[in-house]
């Protein structure tokens, strides 16, 4: 996800009206006894969206068409704002530096990767966050916020790098709060719009799929 990814965001007004969410791949085998054997084929969930629901006007359709052409269909990835899941905490609250645990200091490690945890306990799901929103990331060590120049955040990778004189000490809790986008691509190389149907209220289907880091 480097030269094949454009660090631009899908039109926000369209994205905020879109639909979608996480998808998992579970294999289920029903035994002769009627019992089930279930196996998760994917370690990570993958998000799918339909941006077509957010297109309400011809101007919005024109903007998405231009965006699609610039990305060359499925060729280049881009950022997408998930309205219900774009912050380290609840969507209604600004990020706090203690929202998510991203590591534990050992006195030597300077680089930590942003992540978001869903649920609690041993079955909690840890999701890598590779596309934080620039300027939104707040980091703390043992609850005390750390800011530049003591650390730097790469919005293209989600990596937090501490300065040499600010390395988290042994056993210190490293936490972060942030806003983030989902790295996605178009899941089609063809956009077909029936203008007669569109003006009558029918929305086009514009599938997007998450690019896993």
Coordinates of C-alpha atoms in Angstrom, one line a residue:
X1 CA 0.0 0.0 0.0
X2 CA 2.5 2.6 -1.2
X3 CA 2.7 3.7 -4.8
X4 CA -0.7 2.0 -5.4
X5 CA -2.4 4.2 -2.8
X6 CA -3.5 7.8 -3.1
X7 CA -3.6 9.7 0.1
X8 CA -6.9 11.4 -0.7
X9 CA -10.4 11.0 0.8
X10 CA -13.5 9.9 -1.0
X11 CA -16.0 12.8 -1.3
X12 CA -17.0 13.2 2.4
X13 CA -20.6 14.3 1.8
X14 CA -21.2 11.2 -0.2
X15 CA -19.4 8.9 2.2
X16 CA -21.4 10.0 5.2
X17 CA -24.6 8.8 3.5
X18 CA -23.2 5.5 2.3
X19 CA -23.8 2.1 3.8
X20 CA -21.6 -0.8 4.9
X21 CA -19.5 -2.3 7.6
X22 CA -17.3 -5.3 8.6
X23 CA -17.4 -8.6 6.9
X24 CA -16.0 -11.9 8.2
X25 CA -15.6 -15.3 6.5
X26 CA -16.7 -18.2 8.7
X27 CA -16.7 -21.8 7.5
X28 CA -19.5 -23.9 9.0
X29 CA -19.6 -27.7 8.7
X30 CA -22.8 -29.4 10.0
X31 CA -22.0 -32.9 11.4
X32 CA -24.2 -35.9 11.1
X33 CA -25.2 -35.4 14.8
X34 CA -26.5 -31.9 13.9
X35 CA -23.7 -30.2 15.8
X36 CA -21.7 -27.6 14.0
X37 CA -18.0 -27.1 13.5
X38 CA -17.1 -23.5 12.9
X39 CA -13.8 -22.1 11.7
X40 CA -12.8 -18.5 10.9
X41 CA -11.0 -18.3 7.6
X42 CA -10.0 -14.7 8.1
X43 CA -7.9 -13.5 11.0
X44 CA -9.2 -9.9 10.4
X45 CA -12.5 -8.5 9.3
X46 CA -12.7 -6.7 6.0
X47 CA -15.1 -3.8 5.5
X48 CA -17.3 -3.4 2.5
X49 CA -19.3 -0.3 1.6
X50 CA -21.8 0.9 -1.0
X51 CA -21.2 4.6 -1.7
X52 CA -24.0 4.8 -4.2
X53 CA -26.6 5.4 -1.4
X54 CA -24.8 8.7 -0.7
X55 CA -25.3 10.1 -4.2
X56 CA -28.4 12.4 -4.2
X57 CA -27.6 14.9 -7.0
X58 CA -26.1 15.0 -10.5
X59 CA -23.3 17.1 -9.1
X60 CA -22.4 14.5 -6.5
X61 CA -22.5 11.8 -9.2
X62 CA -20.2 13.9 -11.4
X63 CA -17.7 14.3 -8.5
X64 CA -17.7 10.5 -7.8
X65 CA -17.2 9.8 -11.5
X66 CA -14.2 12.1 -11.6
X67 CA -12.8 10.4 -8.5
X68 CA -13.3 7.0 -10.0
X69 CA -11.5 8.0 -13.2
X70 CA -8.6 9.5 -11.3
X71 CA -8.2 6.3 -9.3
X72 CA -8.4 4.3 -12.5
X73 CA -11.2 2.1 -11.2
X74 CA -9.7 -0.6 -8.9
X75 CA -6.1 0.3 -9.6
X76 CA -5.5 2.8 -6.8
X77 CA -6.6 2.8 -3.2
X78 CA -7.9 5.8 -1.3
X79 CA -9.3 6.9 2.1
X80 CA -12.9 6.5 3.1
X81 CA -14.7 7.9 6.1
X82 CA -16.8 5.4 8.0
X83 CA -19.5 7.5 9.7
X84 CA -20.1 5.0 12.5
X85 CA -16.5 4.0 13.2
X86 CA -13.9 6.7 12.6
X87 CA -12.6 7.5 16.1
X88 CA -10.7 5.7 18.8
X89 CA -13.7 6.1 21.1
X90 CA -17.4 6.8 20.5
X91 CA -18.3 8.8 17.4
X92 CA -19.9 11.5 19.6
X93 CA -16.7 12.2 21.6
X94 CA -13.4 13.8 20.5
X95 CA -10.4 11.5 20.8
X96 CA -8.6 11.3 24.2
X97 CA -4.9 10.3 24.5
X98 CA -5.9 7.4 26.7
X99 CA -8.6 5.9 24.4
X100 CA -6.6 2.9 23.1
X101 CA -3.6 0.9 24.4
X102 CA -1.1 0.6 21.6
X103 CA 1.8 -0.9 23.5
X104 CA 4.0 -1.3 26.6
X105 CA 7.3 0.4 26.9
X106 CA 10.5 -1.6 27.3
X107 CA 13.0 1.3 27.6
X108 CA 14.2 0.8 24.0
X109 CA 11.3 0.6 21.5
X110 CA 10.6 4.0 19.9
X111 CA 8.0 3.0 17.2
X112 CA 4.5 1.9 18.1
X113 CA 1.6 1.2 15.7
X114 CA -1.9 2.6 16.1
X115 CA -4.6 0.1 16.8
X116 CA -8.2 -0.1 18.0
X117 CA -9.6 -2.8 20.3
X118 CA -13.1 -4.0 20.0
X119 CA -14.6 -5.7 23.0
X120 CA -12.9 -6.8 26.2
X121 CA -11.3 -9.9 27.6
X122 CA -9.3 -12.6 25.8
X123 CA -11.6 -12.6 22.7
X124 CA -11.2 -8.9 22.1
X125 CA -10.4 -8.0 18.5
X126 CA -7.4 -5.8 17.8
X127 CA -7.6 -3.8 14.5
X128 CA -4.5 -2.1 13.0
X129 CA -5.1 1.5 12.1
X130 CA -3.0 2.5 9.1
X131 CA -4.7 5.7 8.0
X132 CA -5.1 8.2 10.9
X133 CA -6.3 11.7 10.2
X134 CA -3.4 14.1 10.2
X135 CA -3.4 16.3 13.3
X136 CA -5.9 14.2 15.2
X137 CA -3.5 11.8 17.0
X138 CA -2.9 12.3 20.7
X139 CA -0.5 10.0 22.6
X140 CA 0.1 9.4 26.3
X141 CA 2.7 7.4 28.3
X142 CA 1.3 6.3 31.7
X143 CA -1.5 8.8 31.2
X144 CA 0.7 11.8 30.6
X145 CA 0.2 13.3 27.1
X146 CA 3.3 13.5 24.9
X147 CA 3.5 16.0 22.0
X148 CA 5.9 17.1 19.3
X149 CA 8.8 17.4 19.2
X150 CA 8.9 14.4 21.6
X151 CA 7.0 12.3 19.1
X152 CA 6.0 12.2 15.4
X153 CA 3.1 10.5 13.7
X154 CA 3.0 9.2 10.2
X155 CA -0.5 9.6 8.8
X156 CA 0.2 7.3 5.9
X157 CA 1.2 4.3 8.0
X158 CA -0.2 4.9 11.5
X159 CA 3.2 4.6 13.2
X160 CA 4.1 6.7 16.2
X161 CA 7.8 7.4 16.7
X162 CA 9.1 8.8 20.0
X163 CA 12.2 10.9 20.1
X164 CA 15.4 9.3 21.4
X165 CA 15.1 11.2 24.7
X166 CA 11.4 10.3 25.1
X167 CA 11.4 6.5 24.8
X168 CA 8.7 5.0 27.0
X169 CA 10.3 3.4 30.0
X170 CA 9.9 -0.3 31.0
X171 CA 6.4 -1.3 31.7
X172 CA 4.9 2.1 30.8
X173 CA 1.4 2.0 29.2
X174 CA 1.5 3.7 25.7
X175 CA -2.0 4.9 24.7
X176 CA -3.4 7.0 21.9
X177 CA -6.6 8.6 20.7
X178 CA -7.2 9.5 17.0
X179 CA -9.6 9.9 14.1
X180 CA -9.0 7.6 11.2
X181 CA -10.0 6.7 7.6
X182 CA -10.4 3.3 6.1
X183 CA -8.1 2.4 3.2
X184 CA -10.3 1.1 0.4
X185 CA -10.5 0.7 -3.3
X186 CA -13.3 0.5 -5.8
X187 CA -14.5 -3.1 -6.1
X188 CA -15.5 -2.6 -9.8
X189 CA -13.8 -1.4 -12.9
X190 CA -17.1 -0.3 -14.4
X191 CA -19.6 2.4 -13.3
X192 CA -22.9 2.2 -15.1
X193 CA -25.6 4.8 -14.4
X194 CA -29.0 4.8 -15.9
X195 CA -29.8 8.5 -15.8
X196 CA -33.5 8.0 -16.3
X197 CA -33.6 5.7 -13.2
X198 CA -31.3 8.0 -11.3
X199 CA -33.6 11.0 -11.8
X200 CA -36.5 8.8 -10.8
X201 CA -34.9 8.1 -7.4
X202 CA -32.9 4.9 -8.1
X203 CA -29.3 5.1 -6.8
X204 CA -26.3 3.5 -8.6
X205 CA -24.3 0.8 -6.9
X206 CA -20.7 1.8 -6.2
X207 CA -19.0 -1.0 -4.2
X208 CA -15.9 -0.3 -2.2
X209 CA -13.7 -2.8 -0.3
X210 CA -11.2 -2.3 2.5
X211 CA -7.5 -2.8 1.7
X212 CA -5.9 -4.7 4.6
X213 CA -2.5 -3.4 5.8

